CSV table of C-alpha atoms and ligand atoms in Angstrom, one decimal:
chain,number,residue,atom,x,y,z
A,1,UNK,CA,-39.3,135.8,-30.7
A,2,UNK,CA,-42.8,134.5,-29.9
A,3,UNK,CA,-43.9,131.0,-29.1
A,4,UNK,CA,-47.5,129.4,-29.2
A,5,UNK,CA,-50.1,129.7,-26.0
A,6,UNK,CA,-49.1,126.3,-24.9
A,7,UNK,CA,-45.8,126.8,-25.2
A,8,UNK,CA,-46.2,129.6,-22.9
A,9,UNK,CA,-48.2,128.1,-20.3
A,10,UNK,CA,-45.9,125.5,-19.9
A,11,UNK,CA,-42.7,128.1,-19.4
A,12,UNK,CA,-45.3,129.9,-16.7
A,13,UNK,CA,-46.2,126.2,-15.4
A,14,UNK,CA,-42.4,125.7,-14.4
A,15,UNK,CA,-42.4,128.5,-12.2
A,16,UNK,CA,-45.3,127.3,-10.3
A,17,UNK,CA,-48.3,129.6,-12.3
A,18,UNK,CA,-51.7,128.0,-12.0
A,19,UNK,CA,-52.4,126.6,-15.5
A,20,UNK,CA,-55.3,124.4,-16.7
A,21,UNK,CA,-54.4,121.1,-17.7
A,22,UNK,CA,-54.0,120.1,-21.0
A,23,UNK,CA,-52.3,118.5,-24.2
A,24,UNK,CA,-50.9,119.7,-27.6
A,25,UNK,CA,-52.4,117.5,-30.8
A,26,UNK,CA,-51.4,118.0,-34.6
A,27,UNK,CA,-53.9,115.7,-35.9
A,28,UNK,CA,-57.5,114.9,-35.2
A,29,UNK,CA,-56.4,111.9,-33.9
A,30,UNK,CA,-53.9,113.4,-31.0
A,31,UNK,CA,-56.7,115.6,-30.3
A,32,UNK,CA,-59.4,112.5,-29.8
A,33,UNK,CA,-56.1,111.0,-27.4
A,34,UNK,CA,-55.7,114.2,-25.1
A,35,UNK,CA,-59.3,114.2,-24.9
A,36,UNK,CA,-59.8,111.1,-23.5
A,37,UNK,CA,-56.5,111.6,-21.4
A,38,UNK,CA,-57.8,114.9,-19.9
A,39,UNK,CA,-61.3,113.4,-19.0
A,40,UNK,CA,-63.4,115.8,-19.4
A,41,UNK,CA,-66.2,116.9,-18.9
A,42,UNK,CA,-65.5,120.1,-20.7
A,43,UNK,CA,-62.9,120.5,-23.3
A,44,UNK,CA,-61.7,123.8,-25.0
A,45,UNK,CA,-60.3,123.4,-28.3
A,46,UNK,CA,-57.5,126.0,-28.7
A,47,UNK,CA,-56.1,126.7,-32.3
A,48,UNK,CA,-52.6,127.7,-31.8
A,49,UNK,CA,-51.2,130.9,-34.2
A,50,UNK,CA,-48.8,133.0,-33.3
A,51,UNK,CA,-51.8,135.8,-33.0
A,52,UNK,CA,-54.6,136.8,-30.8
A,53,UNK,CA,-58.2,137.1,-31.1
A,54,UNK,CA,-58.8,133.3,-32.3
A,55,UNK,CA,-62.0,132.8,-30.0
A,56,UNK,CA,-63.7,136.1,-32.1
A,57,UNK,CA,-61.8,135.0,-35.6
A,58,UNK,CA,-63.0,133.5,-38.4
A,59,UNK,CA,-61.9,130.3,-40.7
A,60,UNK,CA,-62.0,131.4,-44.4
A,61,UNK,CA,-62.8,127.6,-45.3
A,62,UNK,CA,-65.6,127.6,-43.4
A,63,UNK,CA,-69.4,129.3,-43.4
A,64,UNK,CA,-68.8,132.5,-41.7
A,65,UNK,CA,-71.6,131.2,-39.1
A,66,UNK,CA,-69.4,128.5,-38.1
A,67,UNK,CA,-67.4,128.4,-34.8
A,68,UNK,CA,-64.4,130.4,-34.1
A,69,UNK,CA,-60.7,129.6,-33.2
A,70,UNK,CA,-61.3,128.7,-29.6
A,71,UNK,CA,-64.4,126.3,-29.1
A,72,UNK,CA,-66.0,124.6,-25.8
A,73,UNK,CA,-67.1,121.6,-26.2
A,74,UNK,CA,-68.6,118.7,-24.1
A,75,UNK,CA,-67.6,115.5,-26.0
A,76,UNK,CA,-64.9,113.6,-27.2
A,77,UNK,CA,-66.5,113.7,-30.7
A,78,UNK,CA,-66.7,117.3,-30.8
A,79,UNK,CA,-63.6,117.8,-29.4
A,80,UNK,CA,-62.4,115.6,-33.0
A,81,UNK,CA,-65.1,116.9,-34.9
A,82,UNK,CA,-63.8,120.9,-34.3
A,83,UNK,CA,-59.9,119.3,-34.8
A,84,UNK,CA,-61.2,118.7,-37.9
A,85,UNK,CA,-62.7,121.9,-38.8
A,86,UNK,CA,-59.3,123.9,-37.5
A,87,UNK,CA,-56.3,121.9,-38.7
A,88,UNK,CA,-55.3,122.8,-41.8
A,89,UNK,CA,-57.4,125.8,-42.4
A,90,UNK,CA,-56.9,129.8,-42.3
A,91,UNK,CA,-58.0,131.5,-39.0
A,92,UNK,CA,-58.5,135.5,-39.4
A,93,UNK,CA,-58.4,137.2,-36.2
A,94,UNK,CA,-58.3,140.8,-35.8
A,95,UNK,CA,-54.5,140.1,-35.4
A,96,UNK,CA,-54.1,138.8,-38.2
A,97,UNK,CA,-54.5,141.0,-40.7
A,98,UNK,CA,-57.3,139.5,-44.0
A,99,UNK,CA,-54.4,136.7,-44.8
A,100,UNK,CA,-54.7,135.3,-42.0
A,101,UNK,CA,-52.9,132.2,-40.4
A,102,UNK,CA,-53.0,128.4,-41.3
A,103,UNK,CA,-53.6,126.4,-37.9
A,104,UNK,CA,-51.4,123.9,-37.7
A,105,UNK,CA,-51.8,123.0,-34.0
A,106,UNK,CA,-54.0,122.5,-31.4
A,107,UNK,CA,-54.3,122.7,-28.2
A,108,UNK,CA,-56.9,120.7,-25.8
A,109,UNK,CA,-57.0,122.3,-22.3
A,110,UNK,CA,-60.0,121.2,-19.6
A,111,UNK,CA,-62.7,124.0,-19.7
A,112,UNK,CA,-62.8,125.9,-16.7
A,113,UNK,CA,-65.9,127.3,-14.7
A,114,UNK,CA,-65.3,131.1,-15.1
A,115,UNK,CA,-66.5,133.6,-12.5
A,116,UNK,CA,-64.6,137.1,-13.9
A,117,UNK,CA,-61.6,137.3,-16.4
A,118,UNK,CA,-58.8,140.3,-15.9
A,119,UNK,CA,-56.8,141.2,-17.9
A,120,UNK,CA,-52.4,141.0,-16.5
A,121,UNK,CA,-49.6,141.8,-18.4
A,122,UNK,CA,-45.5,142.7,-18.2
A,123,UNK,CA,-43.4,144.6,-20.6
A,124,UNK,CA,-40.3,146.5,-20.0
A,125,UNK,CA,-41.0,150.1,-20.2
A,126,UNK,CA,-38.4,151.8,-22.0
A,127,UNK,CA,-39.5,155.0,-20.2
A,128,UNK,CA,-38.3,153.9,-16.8
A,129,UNK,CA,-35.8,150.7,-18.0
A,130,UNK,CA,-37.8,148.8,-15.3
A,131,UNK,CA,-40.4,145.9,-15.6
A,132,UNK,CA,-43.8,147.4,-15.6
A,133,UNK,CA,-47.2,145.4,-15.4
A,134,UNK,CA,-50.4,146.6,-16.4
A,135,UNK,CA,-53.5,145.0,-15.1
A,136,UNK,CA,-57.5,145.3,-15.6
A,137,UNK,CA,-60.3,144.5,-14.5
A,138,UNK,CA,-61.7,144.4,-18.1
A,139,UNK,CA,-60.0,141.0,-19.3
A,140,UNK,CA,-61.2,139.1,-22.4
A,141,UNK,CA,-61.4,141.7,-23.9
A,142,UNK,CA,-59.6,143.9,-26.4
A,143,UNK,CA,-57.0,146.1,-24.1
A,144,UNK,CA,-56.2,148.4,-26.4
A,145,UNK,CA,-60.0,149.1,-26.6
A,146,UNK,CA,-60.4,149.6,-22.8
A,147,UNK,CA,-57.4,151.7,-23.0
A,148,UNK,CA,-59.4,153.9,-25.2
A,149,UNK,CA,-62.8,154.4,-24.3
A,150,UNK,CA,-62.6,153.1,-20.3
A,151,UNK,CA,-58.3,154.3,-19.8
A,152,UNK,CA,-59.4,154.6,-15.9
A,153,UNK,CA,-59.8,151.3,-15.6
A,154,UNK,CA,-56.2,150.2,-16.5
A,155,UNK,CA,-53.5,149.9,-13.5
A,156,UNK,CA,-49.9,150.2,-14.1
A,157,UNK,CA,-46.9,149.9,-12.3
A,158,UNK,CA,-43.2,149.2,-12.3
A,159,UNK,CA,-40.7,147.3,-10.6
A,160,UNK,CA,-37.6,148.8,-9.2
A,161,UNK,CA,-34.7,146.3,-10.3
A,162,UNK,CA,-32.5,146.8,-7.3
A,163,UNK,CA,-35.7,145.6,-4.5
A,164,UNK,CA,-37.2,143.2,-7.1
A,165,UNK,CA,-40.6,142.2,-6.5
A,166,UNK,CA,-42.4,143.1,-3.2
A,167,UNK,CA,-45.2,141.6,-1.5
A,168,UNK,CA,-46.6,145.6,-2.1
A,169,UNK,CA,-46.7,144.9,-5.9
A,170,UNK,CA,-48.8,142.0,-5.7
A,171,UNK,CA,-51.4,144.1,-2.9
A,172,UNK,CA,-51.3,146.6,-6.2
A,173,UNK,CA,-52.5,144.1,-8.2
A,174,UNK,CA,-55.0,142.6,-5.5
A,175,UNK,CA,-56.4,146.0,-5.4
A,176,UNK,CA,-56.9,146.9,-8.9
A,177,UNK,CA,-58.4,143.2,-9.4
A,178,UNK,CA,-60.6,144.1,-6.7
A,179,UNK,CA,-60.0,140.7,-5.1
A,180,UNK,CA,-59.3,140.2,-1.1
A,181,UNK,CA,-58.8,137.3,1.5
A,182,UNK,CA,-57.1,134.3,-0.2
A,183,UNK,CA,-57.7,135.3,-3.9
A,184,UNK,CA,-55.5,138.3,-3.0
A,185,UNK,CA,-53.1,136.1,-1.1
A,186,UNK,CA,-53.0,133.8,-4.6
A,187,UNK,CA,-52.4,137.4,-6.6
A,188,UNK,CA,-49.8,138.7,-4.5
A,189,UNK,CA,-48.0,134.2,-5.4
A,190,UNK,CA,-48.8,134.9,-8.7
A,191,UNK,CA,-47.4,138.0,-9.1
A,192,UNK,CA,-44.0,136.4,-7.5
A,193,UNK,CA,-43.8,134.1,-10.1
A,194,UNK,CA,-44.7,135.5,-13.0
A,195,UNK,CA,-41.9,138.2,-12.2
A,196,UNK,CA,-39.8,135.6,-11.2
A,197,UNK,CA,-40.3,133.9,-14.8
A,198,UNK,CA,-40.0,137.1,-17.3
A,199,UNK,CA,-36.8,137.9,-15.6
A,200,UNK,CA,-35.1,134.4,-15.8
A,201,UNK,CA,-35.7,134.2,-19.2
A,202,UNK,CA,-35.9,137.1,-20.4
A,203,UNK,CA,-39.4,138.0,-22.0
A,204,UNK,CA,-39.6,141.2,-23.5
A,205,UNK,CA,-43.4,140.7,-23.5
A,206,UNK,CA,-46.0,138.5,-21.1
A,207,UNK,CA,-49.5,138.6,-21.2
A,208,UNK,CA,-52.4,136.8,-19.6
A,209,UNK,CA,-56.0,138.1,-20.8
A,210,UNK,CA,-57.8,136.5,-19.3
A,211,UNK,CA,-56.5,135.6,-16.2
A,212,UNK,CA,-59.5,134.3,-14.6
A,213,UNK,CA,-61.2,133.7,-11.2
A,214,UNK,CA,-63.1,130.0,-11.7
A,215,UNK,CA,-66.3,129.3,-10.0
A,216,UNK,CA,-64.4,127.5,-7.2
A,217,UNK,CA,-62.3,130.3,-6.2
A,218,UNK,CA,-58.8,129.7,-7.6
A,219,UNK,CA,-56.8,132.2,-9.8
A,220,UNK,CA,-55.9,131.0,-13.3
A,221,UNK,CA,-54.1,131.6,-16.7
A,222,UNK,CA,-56.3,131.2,-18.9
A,223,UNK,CA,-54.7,132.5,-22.0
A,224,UNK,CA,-50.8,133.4,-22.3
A,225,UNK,CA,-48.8,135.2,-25.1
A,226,UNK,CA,-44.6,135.4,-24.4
A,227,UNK,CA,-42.6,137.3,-26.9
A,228,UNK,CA,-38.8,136.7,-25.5
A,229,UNK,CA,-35.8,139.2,-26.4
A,230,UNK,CA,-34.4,138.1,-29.0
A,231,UNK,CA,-30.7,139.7,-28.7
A,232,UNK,CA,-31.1,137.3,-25.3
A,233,UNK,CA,-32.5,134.0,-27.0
A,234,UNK,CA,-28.5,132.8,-26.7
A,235,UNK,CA,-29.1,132.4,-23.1
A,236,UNK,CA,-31.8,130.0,-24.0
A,237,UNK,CA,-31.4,127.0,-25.4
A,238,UNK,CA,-34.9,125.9,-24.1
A,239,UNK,CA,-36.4,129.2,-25.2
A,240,UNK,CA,-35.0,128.8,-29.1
A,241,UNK,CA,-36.2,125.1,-29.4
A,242,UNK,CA,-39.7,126.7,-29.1
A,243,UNK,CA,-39.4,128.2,-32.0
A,244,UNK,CA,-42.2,127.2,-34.6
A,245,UNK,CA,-40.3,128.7,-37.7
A,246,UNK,CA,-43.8,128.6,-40.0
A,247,UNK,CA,-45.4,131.3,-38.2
A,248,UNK,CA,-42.0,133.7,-39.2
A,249,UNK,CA,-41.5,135.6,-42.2
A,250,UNK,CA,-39.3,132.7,-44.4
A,251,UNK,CA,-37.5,135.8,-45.8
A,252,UNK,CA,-36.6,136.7,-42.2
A,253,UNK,CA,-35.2,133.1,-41.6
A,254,UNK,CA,-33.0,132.8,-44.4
A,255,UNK,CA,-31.7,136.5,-43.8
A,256,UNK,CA,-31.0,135.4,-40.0
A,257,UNK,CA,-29.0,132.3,-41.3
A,258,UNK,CA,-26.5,134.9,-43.1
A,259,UNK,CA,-26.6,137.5,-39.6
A,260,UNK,CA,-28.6,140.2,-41.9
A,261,UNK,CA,-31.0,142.9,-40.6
A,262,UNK,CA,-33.5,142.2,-42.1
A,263,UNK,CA,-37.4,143.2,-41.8
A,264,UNK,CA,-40.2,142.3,-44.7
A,265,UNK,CA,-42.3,145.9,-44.9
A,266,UNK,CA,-45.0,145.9,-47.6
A,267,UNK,CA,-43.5,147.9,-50.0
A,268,UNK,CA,-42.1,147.8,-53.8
A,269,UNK,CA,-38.1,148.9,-53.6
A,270,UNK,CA,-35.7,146.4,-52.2
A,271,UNK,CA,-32.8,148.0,-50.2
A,272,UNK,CA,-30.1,146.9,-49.7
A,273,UNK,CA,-28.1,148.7,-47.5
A,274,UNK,CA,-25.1,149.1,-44.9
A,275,UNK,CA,-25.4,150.9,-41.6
A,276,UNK,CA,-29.0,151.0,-40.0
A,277,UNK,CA,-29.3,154.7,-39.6
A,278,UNK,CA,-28.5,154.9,-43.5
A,279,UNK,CA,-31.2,152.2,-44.1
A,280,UNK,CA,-33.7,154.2,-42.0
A,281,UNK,CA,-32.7,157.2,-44.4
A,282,UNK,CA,-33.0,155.4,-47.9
A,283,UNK,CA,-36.3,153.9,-46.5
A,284,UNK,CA,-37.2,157.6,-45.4
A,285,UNK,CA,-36.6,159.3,-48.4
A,286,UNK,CA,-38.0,156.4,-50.7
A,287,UNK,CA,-41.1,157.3,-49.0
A,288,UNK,CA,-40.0,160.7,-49.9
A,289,UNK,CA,-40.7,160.3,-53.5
A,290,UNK,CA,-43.5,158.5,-53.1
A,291,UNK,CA,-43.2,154.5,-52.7
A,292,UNK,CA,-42.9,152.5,-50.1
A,293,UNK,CA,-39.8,149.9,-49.0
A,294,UNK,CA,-40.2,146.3,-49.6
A,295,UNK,CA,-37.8,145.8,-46.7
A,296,UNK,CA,-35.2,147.0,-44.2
A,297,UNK,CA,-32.1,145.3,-44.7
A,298,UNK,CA,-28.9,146.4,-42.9
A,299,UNK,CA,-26.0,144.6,-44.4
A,300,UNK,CA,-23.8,145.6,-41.6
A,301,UNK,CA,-19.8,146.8,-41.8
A,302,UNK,CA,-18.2,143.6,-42.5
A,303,UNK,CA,-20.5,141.7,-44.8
A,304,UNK,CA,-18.6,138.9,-46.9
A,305,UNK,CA,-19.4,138.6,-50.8
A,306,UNK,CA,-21.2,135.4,-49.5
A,307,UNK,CA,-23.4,137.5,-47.3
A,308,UNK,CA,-24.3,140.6,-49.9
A,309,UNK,CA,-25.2,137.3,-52.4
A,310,UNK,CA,-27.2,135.9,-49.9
A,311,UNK,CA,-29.0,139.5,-48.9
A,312,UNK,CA,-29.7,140.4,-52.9
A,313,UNK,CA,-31.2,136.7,-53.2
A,314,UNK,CA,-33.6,137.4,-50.6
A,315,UNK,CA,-34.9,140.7,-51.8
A,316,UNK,CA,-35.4,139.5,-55.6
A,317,UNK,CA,-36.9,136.1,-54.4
A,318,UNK,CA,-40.1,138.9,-52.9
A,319,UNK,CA,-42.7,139.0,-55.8
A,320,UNK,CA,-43.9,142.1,-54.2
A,321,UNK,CA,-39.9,143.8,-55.3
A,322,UNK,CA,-40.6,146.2,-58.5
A,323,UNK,CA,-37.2,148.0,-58.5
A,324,UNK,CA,-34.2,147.5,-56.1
A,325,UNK,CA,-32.4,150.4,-54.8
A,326,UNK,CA,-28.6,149.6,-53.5
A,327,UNK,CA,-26.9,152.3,-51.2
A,328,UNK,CA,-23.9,151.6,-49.4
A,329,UNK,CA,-22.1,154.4,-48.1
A,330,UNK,CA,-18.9,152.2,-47.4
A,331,UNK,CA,-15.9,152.8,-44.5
A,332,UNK,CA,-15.6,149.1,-42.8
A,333,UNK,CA,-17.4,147.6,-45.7
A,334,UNK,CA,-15.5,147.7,-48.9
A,335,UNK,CA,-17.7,149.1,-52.3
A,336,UNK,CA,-15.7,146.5,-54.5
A,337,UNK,CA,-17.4,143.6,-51.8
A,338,UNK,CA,-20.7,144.7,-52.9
A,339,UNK,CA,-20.4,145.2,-56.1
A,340,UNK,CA,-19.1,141.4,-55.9
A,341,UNK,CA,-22.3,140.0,-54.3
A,342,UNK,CA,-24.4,141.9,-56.3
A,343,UNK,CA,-23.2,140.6,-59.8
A,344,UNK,CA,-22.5,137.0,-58.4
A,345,UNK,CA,-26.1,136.8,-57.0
A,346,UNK,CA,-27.5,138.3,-60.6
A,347,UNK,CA,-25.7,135.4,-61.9
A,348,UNK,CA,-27.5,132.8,-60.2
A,349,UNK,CA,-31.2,134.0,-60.1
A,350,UNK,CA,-31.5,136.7,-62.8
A,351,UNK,CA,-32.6,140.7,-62.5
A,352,UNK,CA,-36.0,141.0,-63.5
A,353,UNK,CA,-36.6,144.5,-61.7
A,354,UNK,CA,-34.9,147.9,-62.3
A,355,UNK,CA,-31.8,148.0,-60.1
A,356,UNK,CA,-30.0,151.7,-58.9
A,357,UNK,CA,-26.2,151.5,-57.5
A,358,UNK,CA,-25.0,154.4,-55.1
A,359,UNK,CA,-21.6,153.4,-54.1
A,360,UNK,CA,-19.7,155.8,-52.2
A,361,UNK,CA,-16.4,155.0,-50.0
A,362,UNK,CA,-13.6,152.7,-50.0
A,363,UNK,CA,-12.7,151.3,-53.3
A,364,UNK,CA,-15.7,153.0,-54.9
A,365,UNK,CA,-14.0,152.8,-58.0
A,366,UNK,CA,-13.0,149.1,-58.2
A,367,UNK,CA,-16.7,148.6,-57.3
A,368,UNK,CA,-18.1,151.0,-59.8
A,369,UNK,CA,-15.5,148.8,-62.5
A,370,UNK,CA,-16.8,145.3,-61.1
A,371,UNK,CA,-20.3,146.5,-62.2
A,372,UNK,CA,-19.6,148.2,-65.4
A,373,UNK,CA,-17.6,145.1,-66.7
A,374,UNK,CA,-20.2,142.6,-65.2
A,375,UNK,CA,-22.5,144.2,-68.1
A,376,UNK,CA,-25.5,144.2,-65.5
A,377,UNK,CA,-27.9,147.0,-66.8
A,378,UNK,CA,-27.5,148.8,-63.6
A,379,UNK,CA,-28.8,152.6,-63.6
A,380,UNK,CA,-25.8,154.5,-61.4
A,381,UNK,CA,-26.7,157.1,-58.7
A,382,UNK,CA,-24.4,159.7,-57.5
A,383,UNK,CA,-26.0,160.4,-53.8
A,384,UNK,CA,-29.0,159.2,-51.4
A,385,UNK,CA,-31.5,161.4,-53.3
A,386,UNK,CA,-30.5,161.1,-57.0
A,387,UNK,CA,-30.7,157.1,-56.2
A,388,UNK,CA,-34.1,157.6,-54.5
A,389,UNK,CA,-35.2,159.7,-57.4
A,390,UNK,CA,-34.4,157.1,-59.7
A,391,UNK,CA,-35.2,154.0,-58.5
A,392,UNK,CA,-39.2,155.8,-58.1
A,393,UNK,CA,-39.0,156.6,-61.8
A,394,UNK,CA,-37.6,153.5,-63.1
A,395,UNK,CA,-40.2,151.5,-61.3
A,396,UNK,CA,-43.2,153.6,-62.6
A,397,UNK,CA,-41.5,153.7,-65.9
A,398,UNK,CA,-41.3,149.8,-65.9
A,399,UNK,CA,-45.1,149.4,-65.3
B,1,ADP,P1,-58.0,134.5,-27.8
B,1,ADP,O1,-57.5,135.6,-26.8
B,1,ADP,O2,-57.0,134.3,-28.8
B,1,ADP,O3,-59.3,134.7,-28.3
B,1,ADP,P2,-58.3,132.9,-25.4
B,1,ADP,O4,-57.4,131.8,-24.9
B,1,ADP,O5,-58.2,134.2,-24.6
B,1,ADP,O6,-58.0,133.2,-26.9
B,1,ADP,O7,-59.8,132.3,-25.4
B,1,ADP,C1,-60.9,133.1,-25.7
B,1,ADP,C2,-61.9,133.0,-24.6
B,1,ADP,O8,-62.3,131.6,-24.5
B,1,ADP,C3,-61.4,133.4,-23.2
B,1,ADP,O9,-61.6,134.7,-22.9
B,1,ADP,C4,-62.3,132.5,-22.3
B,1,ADP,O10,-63.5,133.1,-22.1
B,1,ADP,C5,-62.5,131.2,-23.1
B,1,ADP,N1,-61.6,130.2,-22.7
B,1,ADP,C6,-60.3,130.0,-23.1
B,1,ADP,N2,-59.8,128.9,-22.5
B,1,ADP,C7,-60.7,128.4,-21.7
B,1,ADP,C8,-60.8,127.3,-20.8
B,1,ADP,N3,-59.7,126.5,-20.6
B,1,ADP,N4,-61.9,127.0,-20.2
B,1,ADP,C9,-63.0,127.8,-20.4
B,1,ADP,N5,-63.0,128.9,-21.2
B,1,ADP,C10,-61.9,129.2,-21.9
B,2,MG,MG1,-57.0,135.8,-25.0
């Protein structure tokens, strides 16, 4: 799960990380107010999308010579004036793919007087099962870029979970920063915390670019992106209230209501499947024949008719669905079950789309029966690849 840059900075500023002042504002109006509150005499007006690379992005609405996602400014009015000019509209970043993302909140922070910007992040490394943290001198920047054409100028290192934290991790980062005396000292604090934070509530992802050094010789977050793991956000109360549900996928929502596995992929065929290694396969082998999956969708083992209604609306409600390929390969989860969901949620919304039916397992044939009496014009597929087969031509044939 991922939560906004203030939102972040806040999390980072209760574990004592040095943080710029500032307030959140959803109108032009809050934005004038935390203006006036901060005092100025530089404001930075910070649109707030779940996505990266808003100072270089780009508001369709707007002349492409216009300002970006992230503005200084030196006035109250401007500070209204660019509120204005962000809320509401469509930044494109390069995170953001062409669609881009509607801002729908700012955030006003005091400008700070930069001297260098670095570049500090954390992620668990699945390699080692540790805590690593990967820090550059190169910060503002794109990292995956530097990681490219300048990789020697990227540190990493992990953190052995049975010592923790040590002051020799924050001297690493000191080093590769290239900073000594007290800006060190403040590295090695910062590190502290910021280790000290992802592991209390459990981030899966922190990173800080830039983290500056201001003109007066302090250490700063200047920019901060959390993704949290989410098979931990139960441990969180705090962390889930962050939420901002209009940056998600609303398909991905509803499916999470109903405990579904589901992913939105850009594809045609809707699956619809039990068992996340045989979901893996169907979308494998639908790629196969040559389309692509609308989705991943893992019913699971003991999905109620309620829940296979619920996972069938979902896929039809996607425009982007041109055929839907069922494939349930049942032992826990009963073929008769989902053969119920799947003819009570035709009921309700309709089949517009070209629908293929493997069933195989227990009570395969009460299911096959359910479907055949339901009078659904269902096309029936005998294994993975017969189903695969037919679902591609149906859908081409359809066009
Ligand atoms: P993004 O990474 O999405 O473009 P950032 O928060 O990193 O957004 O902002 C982009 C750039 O704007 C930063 O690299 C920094 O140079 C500048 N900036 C951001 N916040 C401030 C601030 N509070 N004071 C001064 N400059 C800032
Ligand atoms: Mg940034």
């Amino acid at each position: 799960m991922n939560i906004h840059e203030y939102q972040a900075k806040a999390v980072l500023k209760e574990f004592g990380a040095p943080v710029s002042r500032g307030i959140p504002a959803f109108t032009p109006e809050e934005a004038e107010k935390a203006a006036r509150e901060l005092g100025g005499p530089v404001w930075v007006v910070k649109s707030q999308i779940h996505a990266g690379g808003r100072g270089k992005g780009k508001f369709k609405e707007l002349s492409p010579d216009a300002k970006g996602g992230v503005r200084v400014v030196k006035s109250v009015e401007e500070v209204k004036a660019s509120a204005k000019e962000m809320l509401g509209n469509t930044l494109v970043t390069l995170q953001t793919g062409d669609a881009g993302k509607q801002v729908n909140r700012l955030y006003i922070e005091e400008g700070a007087a930069i001297d260098k910007e670095f570049y500090l992040s954390m992620l668990i490394d699945r390699e080692t099962s540790r805590v690593a943290f990967v820090v550059s001198t190169e910060g503002g920047m794109d990292i995956e870029e530097v990681a490219h054409s300048t990789p020697e100028k990227i540190v990493t290192f992990s953190v052995d979970p049975a010592t923790g934290i040590q002051p020799h991790h924050g001297r690493a980062v000191a080093k590769a920063l290239k900073l000594s005396g007290d800006l060190a000292k403040q590295a090695g604090d910062l590190v502290t915390k910021l280790y000290a934070a992802f592991t209390a509530k459990d981030m899966s992802m922190l990173e800080i670019n830039p983290l500056v050094v201001t003109k007066d010789g302090q250490l700063k977050v200047l920019d901060a992106k959390i993704s949290f793991d989410s098979n931990a956000i139960y441990r969180h109360a705090d962390v889930a209230a962050l939420r901002d549900e209009t940056e998600e996928d609303a398909k991905e929502i509803e499916a999470s209501k109903f405990e579904l596995n589901y992913i939105a992929l850009d594809g045609t065929i809707g699956c619809m499947v039990n068992g996340a290694g045989l979901a893996m396969a169907t979308m494998d082998i639908i790629k196969l024949y040559g389309m692509e999956p609308a989705n991943f969708l893992d019913v699971g083992g003991g999905a109620t008719k309620e829940r296979v209604t619920a996972a069938f609306k979902i896929i039809t409600a996607d425009p982007k669905v041109k055929g839907i390929l069922v494939n349930i390969f049942g032992g826990i989860m009963k073929c008769d079950v989902i053969a119920e969901g799947v003819v009570a949620a035709v009921k309700d919304v309709g089949l517009k789309v070209p629908l293929v039916v493997r069933l195989e397992g227990t009570n395969v044939e009460a299911g096959k029966k359910i479907i055949k009496e339901s009078g659904l014009n269902v096309i029936a597929a005998d294994d993975l690849d017969d189903a695969a087969q037919k679902i591609v031509k149906a859908v081409k044939e359809a066009k």
